[in-house]
mmCIF file of C-alpha atoms in Angstrom:
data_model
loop_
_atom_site.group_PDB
_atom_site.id
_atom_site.type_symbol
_atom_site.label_atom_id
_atom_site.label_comp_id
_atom_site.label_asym_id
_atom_site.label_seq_id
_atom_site.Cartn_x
_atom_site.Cartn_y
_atom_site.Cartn_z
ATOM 1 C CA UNK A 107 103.473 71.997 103.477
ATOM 2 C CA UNK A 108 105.481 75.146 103.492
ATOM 3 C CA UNK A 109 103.021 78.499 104.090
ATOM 4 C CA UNK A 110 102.696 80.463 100.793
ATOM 5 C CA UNK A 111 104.455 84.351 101.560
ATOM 6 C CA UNK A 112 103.622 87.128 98.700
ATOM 7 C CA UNK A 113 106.064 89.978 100.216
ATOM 8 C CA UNK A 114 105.816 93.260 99.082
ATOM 9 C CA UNK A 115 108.960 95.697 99.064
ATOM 10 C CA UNK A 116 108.638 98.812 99.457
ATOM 11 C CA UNK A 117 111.067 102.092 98.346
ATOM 12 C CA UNK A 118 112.663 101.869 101.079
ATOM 13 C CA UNK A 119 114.196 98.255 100.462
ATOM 14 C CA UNK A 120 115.149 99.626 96.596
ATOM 15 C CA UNK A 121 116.562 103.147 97.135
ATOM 16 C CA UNK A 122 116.798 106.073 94.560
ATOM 17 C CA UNK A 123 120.026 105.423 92.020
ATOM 18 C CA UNK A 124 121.122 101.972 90.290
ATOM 19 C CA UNK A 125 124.414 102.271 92.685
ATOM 20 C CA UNK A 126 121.972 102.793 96.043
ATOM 21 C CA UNK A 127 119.753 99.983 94.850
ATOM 22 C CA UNK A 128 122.777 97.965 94.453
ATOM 23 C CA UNK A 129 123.712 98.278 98.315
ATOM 24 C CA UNK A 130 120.040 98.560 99.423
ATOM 25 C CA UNK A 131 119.072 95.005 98.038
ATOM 26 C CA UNK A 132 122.050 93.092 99.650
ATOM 27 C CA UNK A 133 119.865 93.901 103.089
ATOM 28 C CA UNK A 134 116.910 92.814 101.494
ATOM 29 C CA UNK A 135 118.280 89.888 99.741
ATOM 30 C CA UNK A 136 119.358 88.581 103.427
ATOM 31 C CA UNK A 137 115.655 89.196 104.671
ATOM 32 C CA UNK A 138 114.281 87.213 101.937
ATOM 33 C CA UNK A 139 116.552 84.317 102.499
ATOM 34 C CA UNK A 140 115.913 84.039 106.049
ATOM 35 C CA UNK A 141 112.167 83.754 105.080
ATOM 36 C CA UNK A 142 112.930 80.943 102.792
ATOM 37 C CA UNK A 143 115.245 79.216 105.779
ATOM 38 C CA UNK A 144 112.304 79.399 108.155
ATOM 39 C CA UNK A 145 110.363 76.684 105.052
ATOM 40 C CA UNK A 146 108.370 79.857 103.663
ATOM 41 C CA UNK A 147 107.408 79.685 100.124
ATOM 42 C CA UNK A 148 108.217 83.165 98.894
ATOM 43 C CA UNK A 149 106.670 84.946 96.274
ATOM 44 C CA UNK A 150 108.281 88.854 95.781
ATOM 45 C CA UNK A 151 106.226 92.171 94.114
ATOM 46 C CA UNK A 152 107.988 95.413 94.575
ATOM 47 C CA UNK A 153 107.809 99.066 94.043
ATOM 48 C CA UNK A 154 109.031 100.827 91.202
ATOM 49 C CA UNK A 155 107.685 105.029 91.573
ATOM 50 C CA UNK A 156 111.256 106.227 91.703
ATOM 51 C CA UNK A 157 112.680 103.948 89.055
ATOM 52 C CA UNK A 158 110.420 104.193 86.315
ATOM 53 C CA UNK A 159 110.189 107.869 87.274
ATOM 54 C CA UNK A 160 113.639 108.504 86.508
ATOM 55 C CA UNK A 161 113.692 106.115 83.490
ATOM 56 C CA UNK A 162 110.460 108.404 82.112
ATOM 57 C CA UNK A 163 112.323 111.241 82.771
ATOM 58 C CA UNK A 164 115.454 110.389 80.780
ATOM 59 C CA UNK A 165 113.447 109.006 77.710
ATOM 60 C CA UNK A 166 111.792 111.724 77.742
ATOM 61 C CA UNK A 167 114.925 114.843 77.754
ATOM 62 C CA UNK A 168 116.332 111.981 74.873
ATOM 63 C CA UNK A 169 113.648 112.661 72.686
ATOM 64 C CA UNK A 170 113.637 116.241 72.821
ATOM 65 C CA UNK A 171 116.999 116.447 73.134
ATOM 66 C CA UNK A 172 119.663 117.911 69.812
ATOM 67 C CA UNK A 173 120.381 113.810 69.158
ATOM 68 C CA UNK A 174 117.041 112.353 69.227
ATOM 69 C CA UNK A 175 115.906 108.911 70.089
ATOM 70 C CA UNK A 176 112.510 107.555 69.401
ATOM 71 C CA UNK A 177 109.756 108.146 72.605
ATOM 72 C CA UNK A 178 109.230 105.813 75.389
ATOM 73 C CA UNK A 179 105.798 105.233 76.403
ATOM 74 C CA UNK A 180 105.275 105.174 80.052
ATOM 75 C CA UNK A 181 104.400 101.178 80.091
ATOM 76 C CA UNK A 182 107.479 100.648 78.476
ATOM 77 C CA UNK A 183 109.080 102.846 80.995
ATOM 78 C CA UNK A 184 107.578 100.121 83.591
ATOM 79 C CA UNK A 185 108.909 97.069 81.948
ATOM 80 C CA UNK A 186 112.479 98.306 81.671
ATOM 81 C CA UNK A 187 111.546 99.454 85.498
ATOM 82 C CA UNK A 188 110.588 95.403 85.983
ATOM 83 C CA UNK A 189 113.895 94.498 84.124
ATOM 84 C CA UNK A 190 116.511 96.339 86.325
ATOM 85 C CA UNK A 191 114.906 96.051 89.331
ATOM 86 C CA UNK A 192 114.461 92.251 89.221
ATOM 87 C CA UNK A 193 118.017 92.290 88.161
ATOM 88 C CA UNK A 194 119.512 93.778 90.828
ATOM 89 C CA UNK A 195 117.104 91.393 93.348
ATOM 90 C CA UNK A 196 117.363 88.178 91.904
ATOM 91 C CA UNK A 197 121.159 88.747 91.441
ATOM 92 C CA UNK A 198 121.352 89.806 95.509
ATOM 93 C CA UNK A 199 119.064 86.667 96.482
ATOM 94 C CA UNK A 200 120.835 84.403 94.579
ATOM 95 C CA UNK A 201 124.578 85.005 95.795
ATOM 96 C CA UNK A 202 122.830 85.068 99.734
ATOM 97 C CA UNK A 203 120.969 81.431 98.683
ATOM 98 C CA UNK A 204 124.592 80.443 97.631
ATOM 99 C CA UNK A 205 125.888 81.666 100.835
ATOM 100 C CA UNK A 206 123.700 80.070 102.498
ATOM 101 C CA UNK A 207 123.982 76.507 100.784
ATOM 102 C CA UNK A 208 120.514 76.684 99.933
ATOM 103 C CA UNK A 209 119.714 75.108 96.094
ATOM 104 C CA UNK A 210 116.747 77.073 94.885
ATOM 105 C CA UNK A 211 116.530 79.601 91.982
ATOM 106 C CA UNK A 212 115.665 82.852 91.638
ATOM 107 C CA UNK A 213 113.494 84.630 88.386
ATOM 108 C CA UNK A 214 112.127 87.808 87.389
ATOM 109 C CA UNK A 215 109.370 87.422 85.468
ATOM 110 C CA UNK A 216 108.363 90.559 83.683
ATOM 111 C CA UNK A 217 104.371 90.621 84.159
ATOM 112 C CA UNK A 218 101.560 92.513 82.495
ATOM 113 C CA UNK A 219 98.301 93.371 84.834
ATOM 114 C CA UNK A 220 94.967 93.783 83.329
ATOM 115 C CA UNK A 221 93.279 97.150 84.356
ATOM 116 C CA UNK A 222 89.607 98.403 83.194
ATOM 117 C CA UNK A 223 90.368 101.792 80.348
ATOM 118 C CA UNK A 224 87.304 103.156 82.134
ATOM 119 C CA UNK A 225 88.873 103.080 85.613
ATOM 120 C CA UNK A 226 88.082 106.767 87.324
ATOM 121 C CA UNK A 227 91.707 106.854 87.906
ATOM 122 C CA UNK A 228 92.845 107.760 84.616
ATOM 123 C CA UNK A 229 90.856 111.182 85.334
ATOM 124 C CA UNK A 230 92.411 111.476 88.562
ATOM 125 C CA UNK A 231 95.904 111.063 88.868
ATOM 126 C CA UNK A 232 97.301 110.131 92.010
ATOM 127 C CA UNK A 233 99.731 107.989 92.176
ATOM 128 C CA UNK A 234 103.385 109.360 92.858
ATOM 129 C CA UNK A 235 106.327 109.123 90.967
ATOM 130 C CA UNK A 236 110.061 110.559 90.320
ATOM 131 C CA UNK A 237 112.131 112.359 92.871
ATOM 132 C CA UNK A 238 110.892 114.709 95.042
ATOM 133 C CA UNK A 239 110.974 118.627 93.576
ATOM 134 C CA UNK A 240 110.333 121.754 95.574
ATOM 135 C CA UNK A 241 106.735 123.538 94.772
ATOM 136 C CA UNK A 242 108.979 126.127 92.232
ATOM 137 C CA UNK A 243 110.367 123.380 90.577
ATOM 138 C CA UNK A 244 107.337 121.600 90.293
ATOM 139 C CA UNK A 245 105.194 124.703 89.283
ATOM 140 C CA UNK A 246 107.915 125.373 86.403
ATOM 141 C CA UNK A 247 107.993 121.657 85.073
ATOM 142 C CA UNK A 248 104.438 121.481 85.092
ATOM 143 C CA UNK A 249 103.919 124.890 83.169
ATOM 144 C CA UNK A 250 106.264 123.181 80.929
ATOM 145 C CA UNK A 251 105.345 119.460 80.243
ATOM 146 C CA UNK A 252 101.517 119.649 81.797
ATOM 147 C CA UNK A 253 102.072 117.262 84.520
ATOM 148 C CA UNK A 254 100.346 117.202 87.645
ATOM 149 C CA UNK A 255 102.505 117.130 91.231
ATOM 150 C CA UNK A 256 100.600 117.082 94.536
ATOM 151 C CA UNK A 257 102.775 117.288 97.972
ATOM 152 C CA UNK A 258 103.681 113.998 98.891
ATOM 153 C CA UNK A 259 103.518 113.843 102.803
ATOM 154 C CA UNK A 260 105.853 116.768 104.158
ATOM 155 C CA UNK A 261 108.239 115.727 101.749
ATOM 156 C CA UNK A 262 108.350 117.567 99.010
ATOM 157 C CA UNK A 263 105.887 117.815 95.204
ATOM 158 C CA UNK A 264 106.254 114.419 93.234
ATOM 159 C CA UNK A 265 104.542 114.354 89.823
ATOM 160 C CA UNK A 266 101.513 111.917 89.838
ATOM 161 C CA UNK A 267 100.149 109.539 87.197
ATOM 162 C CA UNK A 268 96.881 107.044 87.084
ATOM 163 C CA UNK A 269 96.704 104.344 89.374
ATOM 164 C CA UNK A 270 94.348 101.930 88.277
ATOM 165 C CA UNK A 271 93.082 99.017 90.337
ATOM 166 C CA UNK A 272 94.548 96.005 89.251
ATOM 167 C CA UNK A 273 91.843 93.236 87.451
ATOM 168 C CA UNK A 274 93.960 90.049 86.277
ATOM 169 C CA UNK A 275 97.935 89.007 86.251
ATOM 170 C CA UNK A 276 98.281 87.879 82.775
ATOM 171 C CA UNK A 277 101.038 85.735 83.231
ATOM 172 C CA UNK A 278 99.745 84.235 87.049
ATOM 173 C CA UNK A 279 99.710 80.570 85.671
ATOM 174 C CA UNK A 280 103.470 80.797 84.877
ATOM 175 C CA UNK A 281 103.661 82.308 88.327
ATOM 176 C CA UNK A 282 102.228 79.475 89.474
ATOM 177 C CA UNK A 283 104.210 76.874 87.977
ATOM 178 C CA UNK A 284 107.719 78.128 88.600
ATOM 179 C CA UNK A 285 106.317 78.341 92.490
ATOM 180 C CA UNK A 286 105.523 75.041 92.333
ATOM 181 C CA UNK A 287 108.704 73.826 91.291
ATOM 182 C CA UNK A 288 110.274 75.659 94.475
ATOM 183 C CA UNK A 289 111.325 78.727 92.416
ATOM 184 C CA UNK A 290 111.460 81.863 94.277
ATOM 185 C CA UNK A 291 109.707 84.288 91.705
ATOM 186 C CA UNK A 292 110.154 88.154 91.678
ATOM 187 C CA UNK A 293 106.766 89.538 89.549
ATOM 188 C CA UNK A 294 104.206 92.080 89.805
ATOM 189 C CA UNK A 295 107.134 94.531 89.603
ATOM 190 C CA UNK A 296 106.133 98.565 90.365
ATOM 191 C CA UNK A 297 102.923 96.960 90.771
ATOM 192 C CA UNK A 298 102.643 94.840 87.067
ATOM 193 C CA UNK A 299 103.031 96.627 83.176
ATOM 194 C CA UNK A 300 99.474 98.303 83.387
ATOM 195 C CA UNK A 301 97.295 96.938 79.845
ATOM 196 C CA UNK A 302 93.948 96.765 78.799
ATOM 197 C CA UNK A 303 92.481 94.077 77.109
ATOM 198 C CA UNK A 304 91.385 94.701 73.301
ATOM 199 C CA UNK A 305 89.802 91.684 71.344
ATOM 200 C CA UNK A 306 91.697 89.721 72.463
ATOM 201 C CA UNK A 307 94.933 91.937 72.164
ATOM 202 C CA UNK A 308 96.625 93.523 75.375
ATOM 203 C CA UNK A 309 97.797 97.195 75.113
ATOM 204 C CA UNK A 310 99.919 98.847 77.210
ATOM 205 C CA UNK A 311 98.516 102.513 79.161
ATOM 206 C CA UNK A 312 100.510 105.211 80.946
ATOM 207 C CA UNK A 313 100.153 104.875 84.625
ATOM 208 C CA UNK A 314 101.303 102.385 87.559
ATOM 209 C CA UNK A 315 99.259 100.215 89.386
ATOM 210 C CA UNK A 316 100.137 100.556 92.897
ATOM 211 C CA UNK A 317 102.449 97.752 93.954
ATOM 212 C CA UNK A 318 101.125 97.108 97.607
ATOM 213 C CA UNK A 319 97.359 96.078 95.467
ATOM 214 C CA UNK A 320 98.577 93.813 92.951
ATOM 215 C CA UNK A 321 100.462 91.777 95.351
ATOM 216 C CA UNK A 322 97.250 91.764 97.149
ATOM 217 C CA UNK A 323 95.720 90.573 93.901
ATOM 218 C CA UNK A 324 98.565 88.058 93.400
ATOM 219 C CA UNK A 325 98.710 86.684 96.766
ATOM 220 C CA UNK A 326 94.587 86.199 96.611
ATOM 221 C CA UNK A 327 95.067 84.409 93.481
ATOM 222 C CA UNK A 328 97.789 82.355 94.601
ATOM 223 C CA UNK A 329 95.863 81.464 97.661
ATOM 224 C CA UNK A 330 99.012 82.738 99.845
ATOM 225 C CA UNK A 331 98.647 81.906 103.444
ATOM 226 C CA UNK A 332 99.987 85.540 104.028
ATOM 227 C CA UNK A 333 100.430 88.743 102.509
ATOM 228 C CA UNK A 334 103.181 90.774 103.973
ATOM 229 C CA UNK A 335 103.728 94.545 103.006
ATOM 230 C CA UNK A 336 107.358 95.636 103.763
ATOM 231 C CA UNK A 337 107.745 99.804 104.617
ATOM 232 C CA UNK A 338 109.527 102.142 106.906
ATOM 233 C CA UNK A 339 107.868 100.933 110.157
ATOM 234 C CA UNK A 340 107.761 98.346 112.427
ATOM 235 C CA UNK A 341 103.816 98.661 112.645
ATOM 236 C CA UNK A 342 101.056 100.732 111.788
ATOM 237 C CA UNK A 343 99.678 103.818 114.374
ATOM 238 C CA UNK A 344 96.743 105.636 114.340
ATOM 239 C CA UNK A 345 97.398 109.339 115.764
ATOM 240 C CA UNK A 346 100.950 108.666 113.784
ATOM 241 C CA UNK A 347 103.389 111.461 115.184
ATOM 242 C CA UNK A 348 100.897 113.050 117.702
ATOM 243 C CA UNK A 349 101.218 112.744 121.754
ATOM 244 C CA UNK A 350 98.424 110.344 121.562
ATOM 245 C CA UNK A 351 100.072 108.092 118.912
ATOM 246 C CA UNK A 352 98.914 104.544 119.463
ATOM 247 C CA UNK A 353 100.647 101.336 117.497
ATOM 248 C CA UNK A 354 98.209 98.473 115.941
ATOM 249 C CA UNK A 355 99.195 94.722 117.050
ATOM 250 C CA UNK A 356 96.114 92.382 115.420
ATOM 251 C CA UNK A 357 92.963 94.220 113.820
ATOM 252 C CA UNK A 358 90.198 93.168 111.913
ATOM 253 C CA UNK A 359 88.561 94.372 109.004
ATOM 254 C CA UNK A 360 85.638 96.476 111.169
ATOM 255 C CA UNK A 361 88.724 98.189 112.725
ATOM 256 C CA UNK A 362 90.445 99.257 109.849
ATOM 257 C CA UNK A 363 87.292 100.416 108.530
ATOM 258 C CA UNK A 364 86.522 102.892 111.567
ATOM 259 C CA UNK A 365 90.312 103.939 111.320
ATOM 260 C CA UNK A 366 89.839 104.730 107.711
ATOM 261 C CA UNK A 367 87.058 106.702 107.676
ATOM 262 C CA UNK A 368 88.071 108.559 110.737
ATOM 263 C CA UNK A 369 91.380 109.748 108.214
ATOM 264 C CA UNK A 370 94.224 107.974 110.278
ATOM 265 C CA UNK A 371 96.049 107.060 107.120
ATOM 266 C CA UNK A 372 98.240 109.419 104.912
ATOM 267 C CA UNK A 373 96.665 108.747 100.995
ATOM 268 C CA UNK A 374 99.835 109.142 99.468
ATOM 269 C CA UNK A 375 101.627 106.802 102.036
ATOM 270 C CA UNK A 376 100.021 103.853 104.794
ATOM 271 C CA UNK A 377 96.479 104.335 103.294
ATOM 272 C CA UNK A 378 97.152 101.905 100.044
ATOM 273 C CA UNK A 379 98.915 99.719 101.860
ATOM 274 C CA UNK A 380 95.834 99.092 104.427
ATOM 275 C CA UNK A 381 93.859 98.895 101.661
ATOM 276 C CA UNK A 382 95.364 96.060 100.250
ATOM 277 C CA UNK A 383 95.566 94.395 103.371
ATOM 278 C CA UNK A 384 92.212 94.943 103.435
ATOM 279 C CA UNK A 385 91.309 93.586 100.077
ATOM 280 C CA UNK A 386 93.569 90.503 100.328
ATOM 281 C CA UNK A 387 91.885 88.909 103.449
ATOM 282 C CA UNK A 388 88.327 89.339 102.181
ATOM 283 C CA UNK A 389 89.540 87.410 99.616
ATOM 284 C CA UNK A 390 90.628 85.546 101.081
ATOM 285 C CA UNK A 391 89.356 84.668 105.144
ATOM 286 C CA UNK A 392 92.072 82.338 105.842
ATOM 287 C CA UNK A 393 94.730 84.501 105.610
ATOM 288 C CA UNK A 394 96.567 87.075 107.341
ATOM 289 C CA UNK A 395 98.092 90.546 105.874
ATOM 290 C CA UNK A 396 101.247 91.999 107.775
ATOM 291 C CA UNK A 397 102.790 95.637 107.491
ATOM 292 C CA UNK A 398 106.548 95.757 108.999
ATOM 293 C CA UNK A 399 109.792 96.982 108.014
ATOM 294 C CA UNK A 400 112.348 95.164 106.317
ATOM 295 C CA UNK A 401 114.224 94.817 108.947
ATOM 296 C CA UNK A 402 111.873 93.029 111.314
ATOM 297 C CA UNK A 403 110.495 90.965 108.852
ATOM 298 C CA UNK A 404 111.276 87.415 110.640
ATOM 299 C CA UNK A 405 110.378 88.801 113.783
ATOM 300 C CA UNK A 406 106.816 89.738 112.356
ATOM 301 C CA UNK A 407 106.416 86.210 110.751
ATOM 302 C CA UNK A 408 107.190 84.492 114.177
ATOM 303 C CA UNK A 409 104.595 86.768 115.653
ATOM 304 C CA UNK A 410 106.944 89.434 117.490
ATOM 305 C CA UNK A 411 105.894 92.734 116.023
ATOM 306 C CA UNK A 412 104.240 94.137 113.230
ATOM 307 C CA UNK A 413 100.223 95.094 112.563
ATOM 308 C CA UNK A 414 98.623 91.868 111.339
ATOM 309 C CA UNK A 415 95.431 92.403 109.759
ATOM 310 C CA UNK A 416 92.708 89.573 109.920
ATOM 311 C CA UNK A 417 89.304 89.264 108.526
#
């Protein structure tokens, strides 16, 4: 049987602007494919902070604007987010399948994710979103519109929103299905359309579920044989960008642990993705979790690079 893959893309793989994203996921649709080549089942979540971001943004200067149009709420912001992204990727995987003479189809499936409405997060905001402003910029817009912006690792002040842990993917059985029938299924997109569950009733909330956990979440539930988490690096280092710096090859769940709590990994950045590493092999012991870039996925697959992380 072909070994299960839930990959999760990271900003890197989607880029900033529709017309970046464009180019961007051409790269990524080729990585992908060569997965699917190498008899991998693949399964794809993916990022969306930048994207729904700037679609929050622009709804929101439209309805204050002199012409006004009716306001967005933020989870709508995320399934438009899910719409246009999934586009772009299903459209790029697609024409590289066809390149490749490989029959197999490609959906988006736009995906609601259960959290809890009395998650702590919704009192803490953390989870990054937008472009990246300078501290003026974000001092002014937040005197202005009462959002919160935290430095986001040397970078620059991103405004940050709720980031719930992810509880159930409503539509998982229909993930399922279309897996089954060898569709390769794009879902979980910018981490899922956040809801809570209401007798019965979903209702949408305004923050993002970080995308890195509810692939986690997705490949646990689809008993994946791997999770693998798709970033700017080839592998994860503790002492990152200090003369002891020290790249991670194969480490358990003890390890990480120790690494953690010794405050190796940037919140805003490698710590999430660890995390749900982390989560996805306890639940599931089989498995293995990989961080790599994009451009080294194969390589990590076959074993060549990369930090896998094992229970």
């Amino acid at each position: 049987m072909a070994k299960r893959v839930v990959v999760a893309l990271g900003g890197n793989a989607l880029g900033n602007s529709p017309e970046e994203q464009l180019q961007l996921v051409k790269n990524t649709a080729k990585s992908i494919v060569d997965m699917i080549k190498e008899g991998y089942e693949v399964i794809i979540g993916h990022g969306n902070g930048p994207q729904v971001g700037m679609i929050n943004l622009a709804m929101d200067y439209a309805a204050n604007g002199e012409v006004k149009t009716p306001y967005m709420p933020f989870a709508e912001c995320g399934a438009m987010s899910q719409g246009y992204i999934g586009y772009h990727l299903q459209q790029a995987i697609r024409e590289e399948l066809q390149a490749q003479n490989i029959k197999k189809g490609v959906v988006t499936l736009v995906t609601q994710v259960v959290v809890d409405k009395n998650d702590p997060a919704f009192t803490n905001p953390t989870k990054p979103i937008g472009m990246f402003y300078s501290k003026e910029e974000a001092d002014k817009i937040a005197a202005e519109k009462g959002f919160t912006f935290v430095e986001d690792a040397g970078r620059g002040y991103r405004r940050v929103v709720p980031s719930p842990l992810p509880k159930k993917i409503v539509e998982l059985e229909e993930v399922e299905t279309l897996v089954n029938n060898g569709t390769v299924v794009i879902t979980v997109g910018g981490g899922g359309i956040p809801v809570i569950e209401e007798n019965g009733h979903y209702k949408g909330v305004d923050s993002v579920i970080d995308k890195d956990k509810s692939s986690s979440k997705l490949a646990a539930d689809l008993k994946a044989d791997m999770l693998v988490i798709l970033t700017a690096v080839d592998k994860v280092y503790i002492n990152y960008n200090k003369p002891d710096q020290k790249e991670l090859d194969v480490i358990n769940t003890e390890e990480v642990k120790k690494y953690i709590d010794e405050g190796h990994f940037a919140k805003g950045s490698m710590l999430p993705k660890i995390e749900a590493c982390v989560e996805y092999v306890k639940n599931n012991k089989n498995g293995q979790a990989i961080i790599t870039s994009l451009q080294n996925a194969g390589s990590a697959l076959a074993g060549n690079t990369g930090t896998v992380i094992k229970f």
